CSV table of C-alpha atoms and ligand atoms in Angstrom, one decimal:
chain,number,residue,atom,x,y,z
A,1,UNK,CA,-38.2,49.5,-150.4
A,2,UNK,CA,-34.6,49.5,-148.9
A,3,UNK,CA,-33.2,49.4,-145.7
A,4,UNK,CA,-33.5,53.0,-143.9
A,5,UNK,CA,-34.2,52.9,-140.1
A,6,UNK,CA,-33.2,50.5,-137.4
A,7,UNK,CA,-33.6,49.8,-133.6
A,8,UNK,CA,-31.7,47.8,-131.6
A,9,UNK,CA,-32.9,46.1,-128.5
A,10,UNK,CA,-31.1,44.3,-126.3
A,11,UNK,CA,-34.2,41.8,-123.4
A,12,UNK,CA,-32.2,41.3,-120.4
A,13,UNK,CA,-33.4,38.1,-119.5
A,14,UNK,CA,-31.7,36.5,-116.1
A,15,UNK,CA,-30.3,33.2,-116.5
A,16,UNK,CA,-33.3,31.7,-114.7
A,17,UNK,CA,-35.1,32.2,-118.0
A,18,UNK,CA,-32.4,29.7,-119.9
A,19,UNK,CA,-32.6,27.3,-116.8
A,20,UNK,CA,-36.5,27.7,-116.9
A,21,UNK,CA,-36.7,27.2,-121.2
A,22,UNK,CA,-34.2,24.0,-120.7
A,23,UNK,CA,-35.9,22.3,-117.7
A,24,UNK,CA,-33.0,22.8,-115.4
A,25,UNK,CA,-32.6,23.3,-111.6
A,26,UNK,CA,-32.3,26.7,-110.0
A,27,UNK,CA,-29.6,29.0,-111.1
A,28,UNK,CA,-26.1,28.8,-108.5
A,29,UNK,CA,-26.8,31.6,-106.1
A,30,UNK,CA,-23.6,33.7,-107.8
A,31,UNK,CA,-24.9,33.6,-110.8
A,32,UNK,CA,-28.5,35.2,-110.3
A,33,UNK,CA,-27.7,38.0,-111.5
A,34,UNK,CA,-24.7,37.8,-114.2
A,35,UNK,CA,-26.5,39.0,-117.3
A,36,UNK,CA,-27.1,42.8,-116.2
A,37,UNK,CA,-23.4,42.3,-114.1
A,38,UNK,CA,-21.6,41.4,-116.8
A,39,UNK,CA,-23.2,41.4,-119.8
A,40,UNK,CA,-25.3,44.7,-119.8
A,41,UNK,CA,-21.8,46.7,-119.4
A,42,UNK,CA,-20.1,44.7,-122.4
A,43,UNK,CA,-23.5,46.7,-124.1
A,44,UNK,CA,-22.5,49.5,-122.9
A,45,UNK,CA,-19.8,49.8,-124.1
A,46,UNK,CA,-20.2,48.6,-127.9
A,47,UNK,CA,-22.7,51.1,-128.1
A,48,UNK,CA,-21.3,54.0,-126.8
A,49,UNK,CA,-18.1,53.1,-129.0
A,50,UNK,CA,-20.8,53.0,-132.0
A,51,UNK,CA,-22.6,55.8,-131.0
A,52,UNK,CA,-26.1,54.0,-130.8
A,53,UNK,CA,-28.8,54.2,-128.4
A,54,UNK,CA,-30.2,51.1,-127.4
A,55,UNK,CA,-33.8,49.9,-126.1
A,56,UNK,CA,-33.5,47.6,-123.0
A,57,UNK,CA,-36.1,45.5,-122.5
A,58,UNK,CA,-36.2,45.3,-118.6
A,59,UNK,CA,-37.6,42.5,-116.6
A,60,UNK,CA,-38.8,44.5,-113.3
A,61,UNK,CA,-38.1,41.6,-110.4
A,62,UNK,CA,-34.0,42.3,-111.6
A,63,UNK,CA,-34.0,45.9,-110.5
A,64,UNK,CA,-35.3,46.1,-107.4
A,65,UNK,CA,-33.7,48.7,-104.8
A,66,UNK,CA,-30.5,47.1,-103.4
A,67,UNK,CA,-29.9,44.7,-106.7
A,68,UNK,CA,-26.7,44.7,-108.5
A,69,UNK,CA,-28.3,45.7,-111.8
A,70,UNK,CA,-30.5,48.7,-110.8
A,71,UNK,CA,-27.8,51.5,-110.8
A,72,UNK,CA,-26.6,50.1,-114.2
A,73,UNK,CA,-29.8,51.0,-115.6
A,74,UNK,CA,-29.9,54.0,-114.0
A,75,UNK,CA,-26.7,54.8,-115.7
A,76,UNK,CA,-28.3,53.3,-118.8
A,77,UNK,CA,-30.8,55.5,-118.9
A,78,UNK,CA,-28.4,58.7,-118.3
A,79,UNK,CA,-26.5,57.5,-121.2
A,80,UNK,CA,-29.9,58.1,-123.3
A,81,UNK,CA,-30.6,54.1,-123.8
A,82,UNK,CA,-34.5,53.8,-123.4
A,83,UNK,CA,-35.7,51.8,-120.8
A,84,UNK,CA,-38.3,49.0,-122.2
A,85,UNK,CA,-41.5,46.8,-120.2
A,86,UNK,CA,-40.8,43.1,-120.4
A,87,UNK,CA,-43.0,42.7,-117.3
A,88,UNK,CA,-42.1,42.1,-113.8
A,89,UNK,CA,-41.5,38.6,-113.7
A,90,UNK,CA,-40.8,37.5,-117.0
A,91,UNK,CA,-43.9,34.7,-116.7
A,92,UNK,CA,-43.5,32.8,-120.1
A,93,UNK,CA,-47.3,32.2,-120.5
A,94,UNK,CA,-47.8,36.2,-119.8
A,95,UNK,CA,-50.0,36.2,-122.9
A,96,UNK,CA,-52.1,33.4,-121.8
A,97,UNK,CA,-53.2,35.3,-118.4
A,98,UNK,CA,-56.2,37.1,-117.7
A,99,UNK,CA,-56.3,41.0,-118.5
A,100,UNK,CA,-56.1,41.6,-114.8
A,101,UNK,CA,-53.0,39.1,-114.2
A,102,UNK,CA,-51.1,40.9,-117.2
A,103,UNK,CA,-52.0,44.2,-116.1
A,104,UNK,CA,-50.5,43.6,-112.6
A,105,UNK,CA,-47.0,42.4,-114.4
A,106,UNK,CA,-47.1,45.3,-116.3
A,107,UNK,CA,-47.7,48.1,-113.7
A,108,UNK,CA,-45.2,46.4,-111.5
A,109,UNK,CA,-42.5,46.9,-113.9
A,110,UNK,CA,-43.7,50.1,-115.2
A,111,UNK,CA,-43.5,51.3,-112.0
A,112,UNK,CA,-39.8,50.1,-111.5
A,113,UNK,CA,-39.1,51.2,-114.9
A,114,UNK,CA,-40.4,55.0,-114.3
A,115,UNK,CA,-37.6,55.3,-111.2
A,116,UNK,CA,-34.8,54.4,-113.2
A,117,UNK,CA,-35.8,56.7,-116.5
A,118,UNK,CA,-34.2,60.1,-117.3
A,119,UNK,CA,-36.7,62.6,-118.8
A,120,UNK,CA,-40.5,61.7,-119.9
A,121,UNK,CA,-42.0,58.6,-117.7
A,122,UNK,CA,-43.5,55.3,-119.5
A,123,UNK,CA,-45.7,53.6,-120.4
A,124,UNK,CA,-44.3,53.4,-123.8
A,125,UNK,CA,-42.5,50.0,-125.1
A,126,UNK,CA,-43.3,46.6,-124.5
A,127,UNK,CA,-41.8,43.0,-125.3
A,128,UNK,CA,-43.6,40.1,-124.3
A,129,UNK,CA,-41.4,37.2,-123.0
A,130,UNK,CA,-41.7,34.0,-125.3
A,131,UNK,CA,-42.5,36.5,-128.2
A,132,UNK,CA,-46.4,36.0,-128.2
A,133,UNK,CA,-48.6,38.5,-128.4
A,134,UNK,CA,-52.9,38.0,-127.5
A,135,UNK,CA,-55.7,39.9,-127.7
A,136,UNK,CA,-56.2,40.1,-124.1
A,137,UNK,CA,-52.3,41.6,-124.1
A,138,UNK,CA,-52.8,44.0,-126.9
A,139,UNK,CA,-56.1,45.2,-124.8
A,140,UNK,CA,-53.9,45.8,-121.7
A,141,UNK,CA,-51.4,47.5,-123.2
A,142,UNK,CA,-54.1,50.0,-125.4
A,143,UNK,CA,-55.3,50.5,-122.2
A,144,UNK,CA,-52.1,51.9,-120.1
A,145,UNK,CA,-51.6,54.2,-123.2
A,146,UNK,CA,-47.9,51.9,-124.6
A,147,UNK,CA,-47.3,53.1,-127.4
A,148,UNK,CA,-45.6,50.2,-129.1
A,149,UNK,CA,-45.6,46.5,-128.5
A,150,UNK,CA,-42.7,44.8,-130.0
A,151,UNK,CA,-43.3,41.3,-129.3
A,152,UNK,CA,-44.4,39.3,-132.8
A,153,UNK,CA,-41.3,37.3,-134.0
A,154,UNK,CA,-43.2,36.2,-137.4
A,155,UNK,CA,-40.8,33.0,-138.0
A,156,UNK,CA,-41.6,30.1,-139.2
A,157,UNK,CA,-38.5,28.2,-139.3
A,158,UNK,CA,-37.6,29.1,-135.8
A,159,UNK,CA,-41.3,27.9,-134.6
A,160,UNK,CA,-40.6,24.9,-136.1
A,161,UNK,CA,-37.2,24.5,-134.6
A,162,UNK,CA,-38.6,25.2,-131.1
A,163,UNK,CA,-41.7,22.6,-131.3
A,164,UNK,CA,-39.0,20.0,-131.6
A,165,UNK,CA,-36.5,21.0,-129.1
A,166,UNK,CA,-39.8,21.2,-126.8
A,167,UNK,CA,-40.9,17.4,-128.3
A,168,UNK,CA,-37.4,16.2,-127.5
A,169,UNK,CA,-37.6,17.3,-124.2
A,170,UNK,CA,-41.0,16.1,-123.4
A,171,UNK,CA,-39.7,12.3,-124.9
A,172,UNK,CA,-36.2,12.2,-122.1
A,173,UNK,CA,-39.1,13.2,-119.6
A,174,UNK,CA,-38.3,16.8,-119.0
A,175,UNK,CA,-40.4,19.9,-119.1
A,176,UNK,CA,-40.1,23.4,-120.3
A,177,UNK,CA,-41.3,26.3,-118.8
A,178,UNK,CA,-41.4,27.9,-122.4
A,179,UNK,CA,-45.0,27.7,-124.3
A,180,UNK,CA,-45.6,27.4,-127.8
A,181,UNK,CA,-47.5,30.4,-129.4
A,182,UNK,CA,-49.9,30.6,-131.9
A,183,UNK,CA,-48.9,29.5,-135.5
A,184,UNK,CA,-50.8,32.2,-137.0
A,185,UNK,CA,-48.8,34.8,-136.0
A,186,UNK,CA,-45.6,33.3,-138.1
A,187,UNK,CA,-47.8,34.3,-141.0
A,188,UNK,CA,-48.6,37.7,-140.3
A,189,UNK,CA,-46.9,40.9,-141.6
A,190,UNK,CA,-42.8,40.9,-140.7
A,191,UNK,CA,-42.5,44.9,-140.9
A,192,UNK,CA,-44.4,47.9,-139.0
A,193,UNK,CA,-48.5,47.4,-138.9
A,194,UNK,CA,-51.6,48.3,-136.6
A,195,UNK,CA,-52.9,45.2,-135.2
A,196,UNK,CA,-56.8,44.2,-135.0
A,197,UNK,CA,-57.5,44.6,-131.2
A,198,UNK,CA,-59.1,40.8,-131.6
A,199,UNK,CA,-56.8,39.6,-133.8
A,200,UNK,CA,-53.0,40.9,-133.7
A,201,UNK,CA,-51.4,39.0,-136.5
A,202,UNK,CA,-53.6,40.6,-138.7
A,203,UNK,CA,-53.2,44.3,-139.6
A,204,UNK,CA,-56.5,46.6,-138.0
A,205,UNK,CA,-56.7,50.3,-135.6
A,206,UNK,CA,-55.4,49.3,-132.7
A,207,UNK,CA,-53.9,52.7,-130.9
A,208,UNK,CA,-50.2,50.7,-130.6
A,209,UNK,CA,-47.7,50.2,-133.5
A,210,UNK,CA,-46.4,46.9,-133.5
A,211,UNK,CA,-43.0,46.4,-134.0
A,212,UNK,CA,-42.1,42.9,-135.3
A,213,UNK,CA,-38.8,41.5,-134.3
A,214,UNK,CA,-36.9,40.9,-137.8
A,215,UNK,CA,-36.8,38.5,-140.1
A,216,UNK,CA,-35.9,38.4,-143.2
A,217,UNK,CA,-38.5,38.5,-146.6
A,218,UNK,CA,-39.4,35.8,-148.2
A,219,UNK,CA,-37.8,32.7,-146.4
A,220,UNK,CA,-38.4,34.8,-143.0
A,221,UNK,CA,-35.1,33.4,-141.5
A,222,UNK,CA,-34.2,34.9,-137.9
A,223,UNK,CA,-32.3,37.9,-138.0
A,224,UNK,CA,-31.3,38.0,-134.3
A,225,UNK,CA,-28.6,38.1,-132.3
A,226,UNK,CA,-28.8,34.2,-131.5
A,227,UNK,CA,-28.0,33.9,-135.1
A,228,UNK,CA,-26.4,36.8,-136.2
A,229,UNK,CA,-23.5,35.9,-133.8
A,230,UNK,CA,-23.0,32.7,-134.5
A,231,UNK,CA,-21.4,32.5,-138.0
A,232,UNK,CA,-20.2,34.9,-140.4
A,233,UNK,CA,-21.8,32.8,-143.2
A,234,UNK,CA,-25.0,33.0,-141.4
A,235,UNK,CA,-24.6,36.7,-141.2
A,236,UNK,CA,-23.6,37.4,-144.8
A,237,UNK,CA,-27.0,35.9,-145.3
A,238,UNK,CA,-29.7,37.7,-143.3
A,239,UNK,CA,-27.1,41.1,-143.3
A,240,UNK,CA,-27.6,40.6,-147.0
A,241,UNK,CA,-32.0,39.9,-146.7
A,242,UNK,CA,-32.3,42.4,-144.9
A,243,UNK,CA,-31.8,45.4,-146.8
A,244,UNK,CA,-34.5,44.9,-149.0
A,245,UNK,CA,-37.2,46.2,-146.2
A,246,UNK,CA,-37.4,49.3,-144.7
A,247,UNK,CA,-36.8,48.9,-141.1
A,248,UNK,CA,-34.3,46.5,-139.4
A,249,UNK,CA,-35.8,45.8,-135.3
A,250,UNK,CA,-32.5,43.8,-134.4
A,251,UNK,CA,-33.4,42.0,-131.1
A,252,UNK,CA,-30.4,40.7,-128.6
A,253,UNK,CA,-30.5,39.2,-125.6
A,254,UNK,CA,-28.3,39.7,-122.7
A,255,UNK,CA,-26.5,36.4,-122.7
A,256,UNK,CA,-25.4,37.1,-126.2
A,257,UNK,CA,-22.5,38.7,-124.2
A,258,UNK,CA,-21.8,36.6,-122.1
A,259,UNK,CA,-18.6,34.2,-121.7
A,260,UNK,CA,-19.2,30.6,-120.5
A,261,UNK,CA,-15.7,30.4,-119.1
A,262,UNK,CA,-15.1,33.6,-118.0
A,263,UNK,CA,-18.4,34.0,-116.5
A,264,UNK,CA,-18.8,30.8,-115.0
A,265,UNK,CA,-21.9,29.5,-116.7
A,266,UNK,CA,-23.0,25.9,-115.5
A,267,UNK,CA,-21.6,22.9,-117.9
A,268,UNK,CA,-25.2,21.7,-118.4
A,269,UNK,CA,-26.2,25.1,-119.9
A,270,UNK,CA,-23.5,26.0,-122.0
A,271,UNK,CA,-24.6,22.3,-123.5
A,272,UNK,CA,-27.9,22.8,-124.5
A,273,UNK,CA,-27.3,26.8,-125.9
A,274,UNK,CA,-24.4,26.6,-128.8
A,275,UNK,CA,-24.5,30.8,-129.0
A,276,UNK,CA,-22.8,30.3,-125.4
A,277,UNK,CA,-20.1,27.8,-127.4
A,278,UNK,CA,-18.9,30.6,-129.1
A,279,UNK,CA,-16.4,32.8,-127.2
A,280,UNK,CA,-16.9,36.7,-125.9
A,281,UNK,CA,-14.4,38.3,-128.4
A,282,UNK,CA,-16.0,36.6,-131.3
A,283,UNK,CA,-19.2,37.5,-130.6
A,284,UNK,CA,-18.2,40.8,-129.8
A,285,UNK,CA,-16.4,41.4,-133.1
A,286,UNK,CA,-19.6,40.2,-134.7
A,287,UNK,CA,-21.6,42.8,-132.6
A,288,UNK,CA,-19.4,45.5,-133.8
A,289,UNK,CA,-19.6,43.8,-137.2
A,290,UNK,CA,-23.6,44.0,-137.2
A,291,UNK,CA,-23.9,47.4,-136.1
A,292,UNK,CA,-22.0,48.6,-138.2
A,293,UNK,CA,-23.5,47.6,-141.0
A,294,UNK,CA,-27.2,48.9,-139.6
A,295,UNK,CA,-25.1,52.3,-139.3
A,296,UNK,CA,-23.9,52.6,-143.0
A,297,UNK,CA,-27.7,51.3,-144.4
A,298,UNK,CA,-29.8,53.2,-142.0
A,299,UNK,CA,-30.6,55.7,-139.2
A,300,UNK,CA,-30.3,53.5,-136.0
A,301,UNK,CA,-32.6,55.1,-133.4
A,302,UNK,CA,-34.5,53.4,-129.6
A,303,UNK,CA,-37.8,51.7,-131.0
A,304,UNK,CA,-39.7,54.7,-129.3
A,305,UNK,CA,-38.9,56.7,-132.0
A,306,UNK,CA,-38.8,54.5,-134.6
A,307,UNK,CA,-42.5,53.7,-133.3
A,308,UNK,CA,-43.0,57.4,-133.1
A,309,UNK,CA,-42.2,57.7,-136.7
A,310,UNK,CA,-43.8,54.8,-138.5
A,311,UNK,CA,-46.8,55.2,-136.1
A,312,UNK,CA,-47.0,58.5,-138.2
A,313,UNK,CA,-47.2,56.6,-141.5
A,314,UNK,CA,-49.2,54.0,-140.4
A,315,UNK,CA,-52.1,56.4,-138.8
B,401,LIG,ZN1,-37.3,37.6,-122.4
């Protein structure tokens, strides 16, 4: 099967999330809020340029009334970007909570989320933070009526990279607030499925599509914008992978466009995350680069409708 449909989805996690993941102390007061200040606009524009709608995954504590961010996603929304559920508070062990704890960051962002859309009001789309999906989560989410969860990142590789950057931080004394999710789900299917409500890494009738973030076949290296930016060898490579599967669901983060210098990002971050070595322009021009190539190889649409349509095929 070749390449024919891709979303692009860009989680706006703060910078509190890299301090958190790294074991560092609280973010400089300026910088609270950089990622939808400075980086969600750099988005903004790429698309538009592109002529792509986007899905934002929104975390809801960032877009309260009076917050820099909010009227940006407002305007996000006008612009026909569709506004995503990556809960309220972006708790790294969201999956790990009881069904009443993740229904409560749920309904808190929904909430949010339903003041800032244009047109028909949520729930539909969900990302979980840490990319780990439960039953009691899947449960929740069936039963607020989202339509898709897109929160499975089925890669082995970068599993195994993250249980040693979380073992070398345990041995200097250090702890992050990441978790480490279940191994089984690095197994389970990389491309459009119904999950088993008490299993979701294995394919079953729940009444959500889920939407795994992409890898590529076989070797099921990361095709995200952590790499996908970071080297134009490294991009030749999964670029290439991926066209031999249906659907692309390209996953960014905010902080992919960010600038360490021009932004002012603390020394001891910019340290331990080598995509924030890299300078804006060039990661820019690979931004443009990537998109472009999901433009000649397939229809780019938001993951609502991509989940709309596969759902279809999946039923
Ligand atoms: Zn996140």
């Amino acid at each position: 099967m070749k390449l024919s449909l891709a979303s692009v989805s860009v989680d706006l996690d703060p910078l509190r999330c890299y301090h958190h993941i790294h074991g560092l102390g609280p973010v400089p007061e300026q910088l609270t809020e950089v990622v939808l200040q400075r980086a969600l606009p750099r988005f903004l524009e790429v698309f538009d340029r592109l002529g792509i709608q986007a899905t934002l995954f929104v975390v809801g504590a960032d877009a309260l009334d009076g917050m820099a961010g909010r009227p940006l996603l407002r305007e996000s929304a006008r612009l026909g970007h569709e506004l995503g559920n990556h809960s309220f508070g972006h708790p790294y062990e969201l999956s790990r909570l009881t069904e009443s704890e993740i229904e409560h960051e749920l309904l808190a962002c929904e909430q949010i989320l339903d003041e800032l859309r244009v047109g028909t009001p949520g729930p539909c789309g969900f990302r979980a933070p840490g990319y780990e999906l439960s039953p009691q989560l899947l449960a929740v989410l069936s039963r607020l009526g989202f339509r898709y969860d897109s929160s499975v990142f089925p890669c082995p590789p970068y599993y195994l990279a993250k249980l040693l950057v979380l073992a070398k931080l345990r041995l200097s004394g250090q702890r992050s607030g990441s978790i480490i999710g279940s191994p089984w789900q690095q197994l389970g299917p990389s491309q459009p499925y119904r999950p088993a409500l008490a299993a979701p890494s294995r394919r079953g009738t729940a009444p959500i599509v889920e939407l795994p973030v992409a890898v590529t076949p076989w070797l099921r290296l990361p095709a995200i914008g952590t790499f996908l930016l970071l080297s134009p060898t490294l991009r030749q490579v999964l670029l290439h992978g991926m066209t031999a599967q249906p659907f692309f669901n390209l996953e960014l983060h905010g902080i992919d466009l960010i600038d360490a210098k021009q932004d002012g990002i603390p020394a001891e971050l910019v340290a331990r995350q080598p995509d924030l070595q890299v300078p804006l322009w060039q990661k820019q021009a690979a931004l443009v680069e990537v998109l472009r190539f999901l433009r000649d190889h397939a229809q780019v649409v938001p993951l609502a409708v991509a989940a709309q349509r596969l759902g279809q095929l999946l039923a």
